[in-house]
mmCIF file of C-alpha atoms and ligand atoms in Angstrom:
data_model
loop_
_atom_site.group_PDB
_atom_site.id
_atom_site.type_symbol
_atom_site.label_atom_id
_atom_site.label_comp_id
_atom_site.label_asym_id
_atom_site.label_seq_id
_atom_site.Cartn_x
_atom_site.Cartn_y
_atom_site.Cartn_z
ATOM 1 C CA UNK A 1 -69.634 -7.184 38.152
ATOM 2 C CA UNK A 2 -67.314 -8.644 35.403
ATOM 3 C CA UNK A 3 -67.767 -7.613 31.504
ATOM 4 C CA UNK A 4 -70.272 -10.490 29.877
ATOM 5 C CA UNK A 5 -69.544 -8.851 26.543
ATOM 6 C CA UNK A 6 -66.196 -10.399 24.013
ATOM 7 C CA UNK A 7 -63.537 -7.705 25.041
ATOM 8 C CA UNK A 8 -62.360 -5.269 22.669
ATOM 9 C CA UNK A 9 -58.534 -5.345 21.177
ATOM 10 C CA UNK A 10 -56.673 -2.411 22.592
ATOM 11 C CA UNK A 11 -54.185 -2.764 19.813
ATOM 12 C CA UNK A 12 -54.031 -4.794 16.480
ATOM 13 C CA UNK A 13 -53.945 -8.157 15.744
ATOM 14 C CA UNK A 14 -56.068 -9.238 18.661
ATOM 15 C CA UNK A 15 -54.225 -7.600 21.626
ATOM 16 C CA UNK A 16 -56.666 -7.235 24.409
ATOM 17 C CA UNK A 17 -54.398 -5.304 26.715
ATOM 18 C CA UNK A 18 -54.983 -5.311 30.529
ATOM 19 C CA UNK A 19 -58.210 -4.088 31.406
ATOM 20 C CA UNK A 20 -60.055 -6.287 28.658
ATOM 21 C CA UNK A 21 -57.992 -9.108 30.235
ATOM 22 C CA UNK A 22 -59.070 -8.673 33.275
ATOM 23 C CA UNK A 23 -63.020 -8.413 32.832
ATOM 24 C CA UNK A 24 -62.408 -11.119 29.966
ATOM 25 C CA UNK A 25 -64.031 -15.071 30.717
ATOM 26 C CA UNK A 26 -61.546 -17.461 29.231
ATOM 27 C CA UNK A 27 -64.078 -20.961 28.813
ATOM 28 C CA UNK A 28 -60.692 -22.949 29.569
ATOM 29 C CA UNK A 29 -62.631 -24.723 32.584
ATOM 30 C CA UNK A 30 -64.697 -27.560 31.901
ATOM 31 C CA UNK A 31 -67.739 -28.099 32.698
ATOM 32 C CA UNK A 32 -68.657 -30.205 35.802
ATOM 33 C CA UNK A 33 -70.022 -33.380 35.753
ATOM 34 C CA UNK A 34 -72.804 -34.793 38.141
ATOM 35 C CA UNK A 35 -71.398 -36.187 41.142
ATOM 36 C CA UNK A 36 -67.843 -34.645 40.544
ATOM 37 C CA UNK A 37 -67.578 -32.139 43.061
ATOM 38 C CA UNK A 38 -68.013 -34.820 45.852
ATOM 39 C CA UNK A 39 -65.298 -36.968 44.915
ATOM 40 C CA UNK A 40 -62.936 -34.306 43.602
ATOM 41 C CA UNK A 41 -62.167 -35.763 39.783
ATOM 42 C CA UNK A 42 -64.046 -34.982 36.927
ATOM 43 C CA UNK A 43 -65.208 -38.136 36.010
ATOM 44 C CA UNK A 44 -66.664 -39.022 39.751
ATOM 45 C CA UNK A 45 -64.482 -41.703 40.519
ATOM 46 C CA UNK A 46 -62.558 -41.248 44.391
ATOM 47 C CA UNK A 47 -59.154 -40.296 43.445
ATOM 48 C CA UNK A 48 -56.886 -42.685 45.252
ATOM 49 C CA UNK A 49 -55.232 -39.974 46.890
ATOM 50 C CA UNK A 50 -58.491 -39.401 49.580
ATOM 51 C CA UNK A 51 -58.994 -42.909 50.137
ATOM 52 C CA UNK A 52 -55.801 -43.253 51.926
ATOM 53 C CA UNK A 53 -53.293 -41.178 54.373
ATOM 54 C CA UNK A 54 -50.546 -39.707 52.036
ATOM 55 C CA UNK A 55 -47.102 -39.445 52.727
ATOM 56 C CA UNK A 56 -45.212 -38.392 55.948
ATOM 57 C CA UNK A 57 -43.196 -35.307 57.021
ATOM 58 C CA UNK A 58 -39.462 -34.718 56.293
ATOM 59 C CA UNK A 59 -37.118 -31.815 56.274
ATOM 60 C CA UNK A 60 -36.573 -31.856 52.660
ATOM 61 C CA UNK A 61 -39.690 -30.147 50.800
ATOM 62 C CA UNK A 62 -39.160 -32.460 47.420
ATOM 63 C CA UNK A 63 -41.702 -31.183 44.700
ATOM 64 C CA UNK A 64 -44.680 -32.987 43.725
ATOM 65 C CA UNK A 65 -43.843 -36.369 41.746
ATOM 66 C CA UNK A 66 -46.019 -35.298 39.266
ATOM 67 C CA UNK A 67 -44.096 -31.907 38.764
ATOM 68 C CA UNK A 68 -40.588 -32.721 38.486
ATOM 69 C CA UNK A 69 -37.956 -30.686 40.232
ATOM 70 C CA UNK A 70 -37.005 -27.365 37.440
ATOM 71 C CA UNK A 71 -33.262 -26.782 36.827
ATOM 72 C CA UNK A 72 -31.186 -24.513 35.510
ATOM 73 C CA UNK A 73 -30.941 -24.057 31.838
ATOM 74 C CA UNK A 74 -27.953 -23.417 28.923
ATOM 75 C CA UNK A 75 -25.211 -24.575 31.360
ATOM 76 C CA UNK A 76 -21.787 -23.604 29.455
ATOM 77 C CA UNK A 77 -18.052 -24.388 30.426
ATOM 78 C CA UNK A 78 -15.280 -22.766 29.147
ATOM 79 C CA UNK A 79 -13.569 -24.839 27.178
ATOM 80 C CA UNK A 80 -10.918 -26.935 29.644
ATOM 81 C CA UNK A 81 -12.317 -25.564 32.874
ATOM 82 C CA UNK A 82 -14.792 -27.192 34.970
ATOM 83 C CA UNK A 83 -15.495 -24.135 37.008
ATOM 84 C CA UNK A 84 -15.887 -21.121 34.501
ATOM 85 C CA UNK A 85 -19.094 -20.858 32.515
ATOM 86 C CA UNK A 86 -22.452 -20.017 32.876
ATOM 87 C CA UNK A 87 -25.912 -21.695 33.868
ATOM 88 C CA UNK A 88 -29.278 -19.629 33.255
ATOM 89 C CA UNK A 89 -32.903 -19.593 35.107
ATOM 90 C CA UNK A 90 -35.248 -21.319 33.583
ATOM 91 C CA UNK A 91 -37.755 -17.728 32.805
ATOM 92 C CA UNK A 92 -40.322 -19.880 30.798
ATOM 93 C CA UNK A 93 -41.271 -22.121 33.652
ATOM 94 C CA UNK A 94 -41.516 -19.236 36.223
ATOM 95 C CA UNK A 95 -44.277 -16.825 37.277
ATOM 96 C CA UNK A 96 -44.769 -14.324 40.023
ATOM 97 C CA UNK A 97 -41.192 -12.195 40.374
ATOM 98 C CA UNK A 98 -39.159 -14.151 42.506
ATOM 99 C CA UNK A 99 -36.605 -16.621 41.354
ATOM 100 C CA UNK A 100 -36.453 -19.738 43.308
ATOM 101 C CA UNK A 101 -32.864 -19.630 44.992
ATOM 102 C CA UNK A 102 -31.447 -22.841 43.611
ATOM 103 C CA UNK A 103 -33.040 -21.565 40.194
ATOM 104 C CA UNK A 104 -30.573 -18.423 40.460
ATOM 105 C CA UNK A 105 -28.488 -18.067 37.195
ATOM 106 C CA UNK A 106 -24.383 -18.670 37.767
ATOM 107 C CA UNK A 107 -21.315 -17.165 36.178
ATOM 108 C CA UNK A 108 -18.160 -18.259 37.612
ATOM 109 C CA UNK A 109 -14.771 -17.177 36.810
ATOM 110 C CA UNK A 110 -12.824 -20.516 38.553
ATOM 111 C CA UNK A 111 -15.617 -22.706 40.286
ATOM 112 C CA UNK A 112 -17.524 -22.598 43.357
ATOM 113 C CA UNK A 113 -15.441 -22.486 46.634
ATOM 114 C CA UNK A 114 -16.242 -24.818 49.608
ATOM 115 C CA UNK A 115 -15.570 -21.792 51.930
ATOM 116 C CA UNK A 116 -15.488 -22.760 55.686
ATOM 117 C CA UNK A 117 -16.967 -19.486 57.650
ATOM 118 C CA UNK A 118 -14.983 -20.047 60.613
ATOM 119 C CA UNK A 119 -11.795 -19.760 58.297
ATOM 120 C CA UNK A 120 -13.000 -16.593 56.224
ATOM 121 C CA UNK A 121 -12.987 -12.623 57.102
ATOM 122 C CA UNK A 122 -14.161 -9.966 55.482
ATOM 123 C CA UNK A 123 -10.669 -7.541 55.201
ATOM 124 C CA UNK A 124 -11.584 -3.492 55.017
ATOM 125 C CA UNK A 125 -8.038 -1.530 54.197
ATOM 126 C CA UNK A 126 -6.367 0.761 52.013
ATOM 127 C CA UNK A 127 -7.322 4.392 52.837
ATOM 128 C CA UNK A 128 -8.778 4.076 55.933
ATOM 129 C CA UNK A 129 -7.708 4.812 59.619
ATOM 130 C CA UNK A 130 -8.364 1.329 61.402
ATOM 131 C CA UNK A 131 -7.934 -1.428 58.966
ATOM 132 C CA UNK A 132 -10.744 -4.022 60.097
ATOM 133 C CA UNK A 133 -11.566 -7.698 59.930
ATOM 134 C CA UNK A 134 -15.229 -9.414 60.215
ATOM 135 C CA UNK A 135 -16.116 -12.727 60.751
ATOM 136 C CA UNK A 136 -19.304 -14.026 59.841
ATOM 137 C CA UNK A 137 -20.588 -13.538 63.449
ATOM 138 C CA UNK A 138 -19.170 -10.453 63.573
ATOM 139 C CA UNK A 139 -21.646 -9.336 60.707
ATOM 140 C CA UNK A 140 -24.925 -10.984 61.981
ATOM 141 C CA UNK A 141 -24.552 -8.075 64.883
ATOM 142 C CA UNK A 142 -24.729 -5.403 62.520
ATOM 143 C CA UNK A 143 -28.052 -3.974 61.747
ATOM 144 C CA UNK A 144 -29.872 -5.365 58.223
ATOM 145 C CA UNK A 145 -32.027 -4.563 55.299
ATOM 146 C CA UNK A 146 -33.663 -6.925 53.363
ATOM 147 C CA UNK A 147 -35.137 -5.726 49.878
ATOM 148 C CA UNK A 148 -36.370 -7.870 46.484
ATOM 149 C CA UNK A 149 -33.861 -6.854 43.379
ATOM 150 C CA UNK A 150 -32.393 -8.353 40.298
ATOM 151 C CA UNK A 151 -28.721 -9.311 39.529
ATOM 152 C CA UNK A 152 -28.429 -9.451 35.838
ATOM 153 C CA UNK A 153 -25.254 -10.649 34.219
ATOM 154 C CA UNK A 154 -24.114 -7.914 31.800
ATOM 155 C CA UNK A 155 -23.566 -10.585 28.976
ATOM 156 C CA UNK A 156 -27.293 -11.715 29.182
ATOM 157 C CA UNK A 157 -29.074 -11.710 26.075
ATOM 158 C CA UNK A 158 -25.462 -11.439 23.917
ATOM 159 C CA UNK A 159 -26.218 -14.263 21.626
ATOM 160 C CA UNK A 160 -29.036 -11.934 20.391
ATOM 161 C CA UNK A 161 -26.042 -9.783 18.404
ATOM 162 C CA UNK A 162 -25.560 -12.539 15.930
ATOM 163 C CA UNK A 163 -26.971 -11.666 12.335
ATOM 164 C CA UNK A 164 -29.383 -14.039 12.124
ATOM 165 C CA UNK A 165 -32.141 -14.896 15.544
ATOM 166 C CA UNK A 166 -30.385 -17.615 17.400
ATOM 167 C CA UNK A 167 -32.714 -20.667 18.573
ATOM 168 C CA UNK A 168 -33.373 -20.735 21.788
ATOM 169 C CA UNK A 169 -35.845 -21.059 24.741
ATOM 170 C CA UNK A 170 -36.461 -17.787 26.864
ATOM 171 C CA UNK A 171 -34.178 -19.048 29.953
ATOM 172 C CA UNK A 172 -31.549 -20.013 27.447
ATOM 173 C CA UNK A 173 -31.231 -16.446 25.519
ATOM 174 C CA UNK A 174 -32.313 -14.067 28.859
ATOM 175 C CA UNK A 175 -31.645 -16.335 31.766
ATOM 176 C CA UNK A 176 -28.462 -14.982 32.925
ATOM 177 C CA UNK A 177 -30.764 -12.463 35.318
ATOM 178 C CA UNK A 178 -32.920 -13.560 38.421
ATOM 179 C CA UNK A 179 -35.093 -11.661 41.061
ATOM 180 C CA UNK A 180 -34.012 -12.131 44.723
ATOM 181 C CA UNK A 181 -34.711 -11.273 48.033
ATOM 182 C CA UNK A 182 -30.989 -9.803 49.279
ATOM 183 C CA UNK A 183 -30.278 -9.461 53.025
ATOM 184 C CA UNK A 184 -27.064 -7.876 54.583
ATOM 185 C CA UNK A 185 -25.496 -5.217 56.139
ATOM 186 C CA UNK A 186 -25.146 -1.750 54.298
ATOM 187 C CA UNK A 187 -21.754 -1.672 53.489
ATOM 188 C CA UNK A 188 -21.556 2.080 55.115
ATOM 189 C CA UNK A 189 -21.596 1.119 58.701
ATOM 190 C CA UNK A 190 -18.831 -1.022 57.882
ATOM 191 C CA UNK A 191 -16.921 1.924 56.447
ATOM 192 C CA UNK A 192 -17.941 4.121 59.023
ATOM 193 C CA UNK A 193 -16.090 2.069 62.129
ATOM 194 C CA UNK A 194 -12.876 1.674 59.567
ATOM 195 C CA UNK A 195 -13.084 5.488 59.166
ATOM 196 C CA UNK A 196 -12.271 6.011 55.618
ATOM 197 C CA UNK A 197 -9.480 9.060 55.109
ATOM 198 C CA UNK A 198 -10.332 11.986 52.797
ATOM 199 C CA UNK A 199 -9.722 11.336 49.030
ATOM 200 C CA UNK A 200 -10.732 7.800 48.789
ATOM 201 C CA UNK A 201 -13.323 7.555 46.321
ATOM 202 C CA UNK A 202 -13.060 3.648 44.856
ATOM 203 C CA UNK A 203 -13.305 0.586 46.819
ATOM 204 C CA UNK A 204 -11.598 -2.447 45.256
ATOM 205 C CA UNK A 205 -13.553 -5.514 46.003
ATOM 206 C CA UNK A 206 -12.063 -9.039 46.117
ATOM 207 C CA UNK A 207 -13.704 -12.223 45.840
ATOM 208 C CA UNK A 208 -12.260 -15.688 47.288
ATOM 209 C CA UNK A 209 -12.647 -17.958 44.935
ATOM 210 C CA UNK A 210 -9.379 -19.038 42.875
ATOM 211 C CA UNK A 211 -9.639 -16.585 40.521
ATOM 212 C CA UNK A 212 -9.873 -13.845 43.157
ATOM 213 C CA UNK A 213 -12.251 -11.902 40.941
ATOM 214 C CA UNK A 214 -12.079 -8.479 41.511
ATOM 215 C CA UNK A 215 -14.038 -5.000 40.357
ATOM 216 C CA UNK A 216 -13.199 -1.289 41.576
ATOM 217 C CA UNK A 217 -16.894 0.267 42.535
ATOM 218 C CA UNK A 218 -17.170 3.806 42.622
ATOM 219 C CA UNK A 219 -17.630 5.092 46.770
ATOM 220 C CA UNK A 220 -20.798 6.811 45.635
ATOM 221 C CA UNK A 221 -22.400 3.591 44.933
ATOM 222 C CA UNK A 222 -20.814 1.836 48.449
ATOM 223 C CA UNK A 223 -22.195 4.773 50.277
ATOM 224 C CA UNK A 224 -25.684 4.969 48.535
ATOM 225 C CA UNK A 225 -27.507 0.991 48.752
ATOM 226 C CA UNK A 226 -24.408 -1.465 48.689
ATOM 227 C CA UNK A 227 -24.960 -4.180 51.184
ATOM 228 C CA UNK A 228 -22.784 -7.315 52.105
ATOM 229 C CA UNK A 229 -25.778 -10.057 52.095
ATOM 230 C CA UNK A 230 -25.776 -12.735 54.089
ATOM 231 C CA UNK A 231 -29.244 -13.841 53.043
ATOM 232 C CA UNK A 232 -31.337 -14.751 49.836
ATOM 233 C CA UNK A 233 -34.576 -15.316 49.735
ATOM 234 C CA UNK A 234 -34.850 -15.132 53.913
ATOM 235 C CA UNK A 235 -32.078 -18.051 53.899
ATOM 236 C CA UNK A 236 -27.814 -18.026 54.023
ATOM 237 C CA UNK A 237 -26.891 -17.412 50.882
ATOM 238 C CA UNK A 238 -26.256 -20.666 48.459
ATOM 239 C CA UNK A 239 -22.696 -21.764 48.030
ATOM 240 C CA UNK A 240 -22.543 -20.724 43.952
ATOM 241 C CA UNK A 241 -24.233 -17.452 45.130
ATOM 242 C CA UNK A 242 -21.343 -16.398 47.155
ATOM 243 C CA UNK A 243 -21.994 -18.245 50.828
ATOM 244 C CA UNK A 244 -20.744 -16.974 53.124
ATOM 245 C CA UNK A 245 -20.833 -13.029 52.320
ATOM 246 C CA UNK A 246 -21.008 -11.484 48.842
ATOM 247 C CA UNK A 247 -21.273 -8.092 47.573
ATOM 248 C CA UNK A 248 -24.528 -7.279 46.147
ATOM 249 C CA UNK A 249 -25.199 -3.813 43.890
ATOM 250 C CA UNK A 250 -28.641 -3.343 43.393
ATOM 251 C CA UNK A 251 -29.494 -2.556 39.811
ATOM 252 C CA UNK A 252 -25.886 -2.853 38.630
ATOM 253 C CA UNK A 253 -23.805 -5.541 36.203
ATOM 254 C CA UNK A 254 -23.663 -8.678 38.359
ATOM 255 C CA UNK A 255 -19.927 -9.005 37.552
ATOM 256 C CA UNK A 256 -19.695 -6.254 39.846
ATOM 257 C CA UNK A 257 -21.745 -7.945 42.685
ATOM 258 C CA UNK A 258 -18.322 -9.642 43.404
ATOM 259 C CA UNK A 259 -18.853 -13.201 44.951
ATOM 260 C CA UNK A 260 -17.160 -14.773 48.508
ATOM 261 C CA UNK A 261 -16.127 -11.007 49.328
ATOM 262 C CA UNK A 262 -13.187 -11.001 50.888
ATOM 263 C CA UNK A 263 -11.712 -7.721 51.112
ATOM 264 C CA UNK A 264 -12.355 -4.344 50.389
ATOM 265 C CA UNK A 265 -9.317 -1.936 49.439
ATOM 266 C CA UNK A 266 -10.102 1.528 49.682
ATOM 267 C CA UNK A 267 -8.010 4.025 47.001
ATOM 268 C CA UNK A 268 -8.754 6.812 45.504
ATOM 269 C CA UNK A 269 -8.438 5.327 41.872
ATOM 270 C CA UNK A 270 -10.068 1.742 40.481
ATOM 271 C CA UNK A 271 -7.719 -0.789 40.060
ATOM 272 C CA UNK A 272 -8.138 -1.913 36.710
ATOM 273 C CA UNK A 273 -8.497 -5.717 37.159
ATOM 274 C CA UNK A 274 -8.570 -7.710 34.085
ATOM 275 C CA UNK A 275 -12.589 -8.043 34.652
ATOM 276 C CA UNK A 276 -12.814 -4.421 34.015
ATOM 277 C CA UNK A 277 -9.883 -4.271 31.405
ATOM 278 C CA UNK A 278 -10.006 -7.191 28.767
ATOM 279 C CA UNK A 279 -13.537 -8.134 29.809
ATOM 280 C CA UNK A 280 -17.018 -6.125 30.967
ATOM 281 C CA UNK A 281 -16.149 -3.448 28.818
ATOM 282 C CA UNK A 282 -18.114 -1.683 25.549
ATOM 283 C CA UNK A 283 -16.177 -1.328 22.480
ATOM 284 C CA UNK A 284 -17.939 1.248 20.216
ATOM 285 C CA UNK A 285 -17.980 1.188 16.645
ATOM 286 C CA UNK A 286 -15.868 4.285 16.440
ATOM 287 C CA UNK A 287 -12.717 2.197 18.279
ATOM 288 C CA UNK A 288 -13.370 3.919 21.857
ATOM 289 C CA UNK A 289 -13.789 1.509 24.531
ATOM 290 C CA UNK A 290 -16.386 2.306 27.647
ATOM 291 C CA UNK A 291 -15.440 1.119 31.257
ATOM 292 C CA UNK A 292 -16.716 1.027 34.249
ATOM 293 C CA UNK A 293 -20.726 0.966 32.311
ATOM 294 C CA UNK A 294 -22.693 -0.446 35.511
ATOM 295 C CA UNK A 295 -26.071 -0.015 35.705
ATOM 296 C CA UNK A 296 -28.354 -2.664 33.697
ATOM 297 C CA UNK A 297 -30.656 -0.682 30.952
ATOM 298 C CA UNK A 298 -34.219 -1.201 31.029
ATOM 299 C CA UNK A 299 -35.379 -4.323 29.649
ATOM 300 C CA UNK A 300 -38.666 -6.474 29.307
ATOM 301 C CA UNK A 301 -38.976 -10.119 27.533
ATOM 302 C CA UNK A 302 -42.050 -11.862 27.284
ATOM 303 C CA UNK A 303 -41.678 -15.339 29.554
ATOM 304 C CA UNK A 304 -45.162 -17.041 27.906
ATOM 305 C CA UNK A 305 -45.495 -17.797 24.985
ATOM 306 C CA UNK A 306 -42.124 -18.184 24.201
ATOM 307 C CA UNK A 307 -40.309 -20.865 22.384
ATOM 308 C CA UNK A 308 -40.600 -24.217 23.600
ATOM 309 C CA UNK A 309 -44.201 -22.595 24.939
ATOM 310 C CA UNK A 310 -46.131 -23.238 22.264
ATOM 311 C CA UNK A 311 -49.898 -22.444 21.519
ATOM 312 C CA UNK A 312 -52.869 -25.031 21.421
ATOM 313 C CA UNK A 313 -55.963 -24.542 20.467
ATOM 314 C CA UNK A 314 -57.714 -21.150 19.404
ATOM 315 C CA UNK A 315 -58.712 -18.743 22.192
ATOM 316 C CA UNK A 316 -57.128 -16.024 24.467
ATOM 317 C CA UNK A 317 -54.252 -16.580 25.805
ATOM 318 C CA UNK A 318 -52.298 -14.866 28.593
ATOM 319 C CA UNK A 319 -49.042 -13.258 27.717
ATOM 320 C CA UNK A 320 -46.938 -12.775 30.188
ATOM 321 C CA UNK A 321 -43.447 -11.684 31.044
ATOM 322 C CA UNK A 322 -40.533 -9.733 33.265
ATOM 323 C CA UNK A 323 -39.341 -5.774 33.034
ATOM 324 C CA UNK A 324 -36.385 -4.674 35.012
ATOM 325 C CA UNK A 325 -34.688 -1.517 35.242
ATOM 326 C CA UNK A 326 -30.944 -0.905 36.965
ATOM 327 C CA UNK A 327 -32.106 2.862 36.942
ATOM 328 C CA UNK A 328 -35.019 2.244 39.722
ATOM 329 C CA UNK A 329 -39.093 1.289 38.913
ATOM 330 C CA UNK A 330 -41.197 0.008 36.392
ATOM 331 C CA UNK A 331 -43.520 2.738 35.151
ATOM 332 C CA UNK A 332 -45.093 1.043 32.189
ATOM 333 C CA UNK A 333 -44.617 -2.101 29.799
ATOM 334 C CA UNK A 334 -46.521 -2.351 26.355
ATOM 335 C CA UNK A 335 -47.368 -4.971 24.037
ATOM 336 C CA UNK A 336 -47.517 -5.650 20.834
ATOM 337 C CA UNK A 337 -49.018 -8.253 18.804
ATOM 338 C CA UNK A 338 -47.772 -7.341 15.509
ATOM 339 C CA UNK A 339 -44.137 -6.467 16.040
ATOM 340 C CA UNK A 340 -44.164 -3.044 17.368
ATOM 341 C CA UNK A 341 -46.497 -1.007 14.713
ATOM 342 C CA UNK A 342 -49.742 -1.319 17.576
ATOM 343 C CA UNK A 343 -49.072 -1.181 21.268
ATOM 344 C CA UNK A 344 -51.594 -2.165 24.243
ATOM 345 C CA UNK A 345 -50.599 -1.234 28.184
ATOM 346 C CA UNK A 346 -49.714 -4.319 29.878
ATOM 347 C CA UNK A 347 -50.787 -5.240 33.460
ATOM 348 C CA UNK A 348 -48.112 -5.038 36.478
ATOM 349 C CA UNK A 349 -48.275 -7.549 38.786
ATOM 350 C CA UNK A 350 -48.711 -5.529 42.533
ATOM 351 C CA UNK A 351 -46.736 -2.327 42.937
ATOM 352 C CA UNK A 352 -43.453 -2.045 41.345
ATOM 353 C CA UNK A 353 -40.069 -1.789 43.402
ATOM 354 C CA UNK A 354 -37.184 -0.407 42.803
ATOM 355 C CA UNK A 355 -34.257 -2.170 40.976
ATOM 356 C CA UNK A 356 -36.733 -5.166 40.920
ATOM 357 C CA UNK A 357 -38.442 -7.335 38.068
ATOM 358 C CA UNK A 358 -41.682 -6.509 37.984
ATOM 359 C CA UNK A 359 -44.353 -9.286 36.367
ATOM 360 C CA UNK A 360 -46.752 -7.993 33.694
ATOM 361 C CA UNK A 361 -49.607 -9.750 31.825
ATOM 362 C CA UNK A 362 -51.763 -8.840 28.848
ATOM 363 C CA UNK A 363 -54.820 -10.242 26.973
ATOM 364 C CA UNK A 364 -54.296 -11.808 23.627
ATOM 365 C CA UNK A 365 -57.343 -12.962 21.531
ATOM 366 C CA UNK A 366 -55.406 -15.974 18.927
ATOM 367 C CA UNK A 367 -57.789 -17.402 16.352
ATOM 368 C CA UNK A 368 -54.823 -18.851 14.104
ATOM 369 C CA UNK A 369 -53.472 -15.916 13.029
ATOM 370 C CA UNK A 370 -49.478 -15.383 12.866
ATOM 371 C CA UNK A 371 -48.169 -12.247 14.836
ATOM 372 C CA UNK A 372 -44.975 -11.331 16.350
ATOM 373 C CA UNK A 373 -45.621 -10.573 20.327
ATOM 374 C CA UNK A 374 -43.041 -8.117 21.320
ATOM 375 C CA UNK A 375 -43.150 -5.700 25.126
ATOM 376 C CA UNK A 376 -41.779 -2.580 25.745
ATOM 377 C CA UNK A 377 -40.587 -1.111 29.040
ATOM 378 C CA UNK A 378 -40.121 2.234 30.677
ATOM 379 C CA UNK A 379 -38.804 3.167 33.678
ATOM 380 C CA UNK A 380 -39.586 5.808 35.937
ATOM 381 C CA UNK A 381 -36.635 7.966 34.929
ATOM 382 C CA UNK A 382 -38.217 7.837 31.459
ATOM 383 C CA UNK A 383 -35.754 5.698 29.852
ATOM 384 C CA UNK A 384 -37.414 3.480 27.170
ATOM 385 C CA UNK A 385 -36.723 0.219 26.075
ATOM 386 C CA UNK A 386 -34.858 0.502 22.609
ATOM 387 C CA UNK A 387 -34.974 -1.545 19.192
ATOM 388 C CA UNK A 388 -32.572 -4.091 18.635
ATOM 389 C CA UNK A 389 -31.290 -1.770 15.830
ATOM 390 C CA UNK A 390 -30.779 1.382 17.593
ATOM 391 C CA UNK A 391 -29.056 -1.017 20.788
ATOM 392 C CA UNK A 392 -26.712 -2.464 17.574
ATOM 393 C CA UNK A 393 -25.668 0.564 15.847
ATOM 394 C CA UNK A 394 -22.847 2.251 18.315
ATOM 395 C CA UNK A 395 -21.388 -0.908 19.057
ATOM 396 C CA UNK A 396 -18.377 -2.920 17.644
ATOM 397 C CA UNK A 397 -18.680 -6.152 16.276
ATOM 398 C CA UNK A 398 -18.570 -8.798 18.868
ATOM 399 C CA UNK A 399 -19.457 -6.595 21.259
ATOM 400 C CA UNK A 400 -22.233 -7.929 23.444
ATOM 401 C CA UNK A 401 -22.186 -6.542 26.542
ATOM 402 C CA UNK A 402 -25.597 -4.949 27.861
ATOM 403 C CA UNK A 403 -28.023 -5.618 25.193
ATOM 404 C CA UNK A 404 -31.494 -4.839 26.540
ATOM 405 C CA UNK A 405 -33.507 -4.610 22.758
ATOM 406 C CA UNK A 406 -36.786 -5.325 22.381
ATOM 407 C CA UNK A 407 -37.258 -9.193 22.305
ATOM 408 C CA UNK A 408 -39.580 -10.317 19.356
ATOM 409 C CA UNK A 409 -41.505 -13.811 19.663
ATOM 410 C CA UNK A 410 -43.025 -14.745 16.133
ATOM 411 C CA UNK A 411 -46.144 -17.396 16.641
ATOM 412 C CA UNK A 412 -46.861 -19.318 13.504
ATOM 413 C CA UNK A 413 -50.429 -20.252 12.103
ATOM 414 C CA UNK A 414 -49.647 -23.701 14.096
ATOM 415 C CA UNK A 415 -49.019 -21.843 17.717
ATOM 416 C CA UNK A 416 -45.223 -22.609 17.246
ATOM 417 C CA UNK A 417 -43.423 -19.823 18.910
ATOM 418 C CA UNK A 418 -39.647 -18.639 17.152
ATOM 419 C CA UNK A 419 -37.239 -16.065 18.447
ATOM 420 C CA UNK A 420 -37.258 -13.203 15.065
ATOM 421 C CA UNK A 421 -35.598 -10.153 14.773
ATOM 422 C CA UNK A 422 -37.873 -6.629 14.199
HETATM 423 CO CO1 CO B 1 -20.571 -2.736 31.684
#
């Protein structure tokens, strides 16, 4: 039986936490008017959509005319180019843990190639006994696996290094991360057939885009859990996600999961490509540069409320967000309504999957008081999401990769939400 008593806050400033939230009556529904139950409308009149058949079926599945199609946000193009830039997932408009494929973030270095799969092959060569070519048809004959996992650009949230908190929606600030079911062939099977020679410790993965994007990947990761992905959320990869095939490296920075994969060169050292020397490296305050910093750190963000998703009338609100870690499962997410001084545990949806986003929820009684909402995730390795001060202290000015600090949203007395630093 649900607890009928008003829930006791589990942390300061009205934060109810997960248990109180579950048993709480929210009084958000309207009272039933006489006759409304049979008509299906609040005022008892018969709705137009119940008085004649609806439209027929088509192959496409358009959204409701009353719920316009969501789109990506924060689309940015590098100056002087058409196809180099990024687009972001509108995190604040989604719930659950799967990102619809058409809303997956994009980061391209020279646009989206249109690849004819009958003329595209994956070449496995270098330090192997038998160099091999795999067509898309050939790859379909190998055993496949599918797993729900996140992909995050290492530049995600990089705007937050600015001295003053930038304005933007949750998606505009943090939407270079998405979560999908990725299906494909474990790379180990292909390397076994090619017979890797002793001493091979790296693989140089190359893409078929006009930038010929390439990254060096340690062999340990390749043999551990790397796949050649052919499917995303059950359908063939979208063109922007690497059709007909891409590398997928669970939990690692997105740039290394090379799209439009065309070659895997087995080597005994990294290639030092442009995107692992001039870019995607981490410059420290003392001038040293870290390379091949691949796993993404433990991180979380409250998606609702968030800027543009302001509070209305006073009452109990659901705080909802996403947490993820390149090191494994999310073990715990805590939420604060006072800028991180006091915390309550959030409820995690279902069970957390390794290297996957996890949805968390928490109740907050808002009675017009200002508050600062923050979430803090802990993964199964014991890594705790750091404060912004901790993240910023070792890095050189302008270094923006791998930013995983707490995200704070200030709520003012009118319920308006904005980005702040704590
Ligand atoms: Co990195």
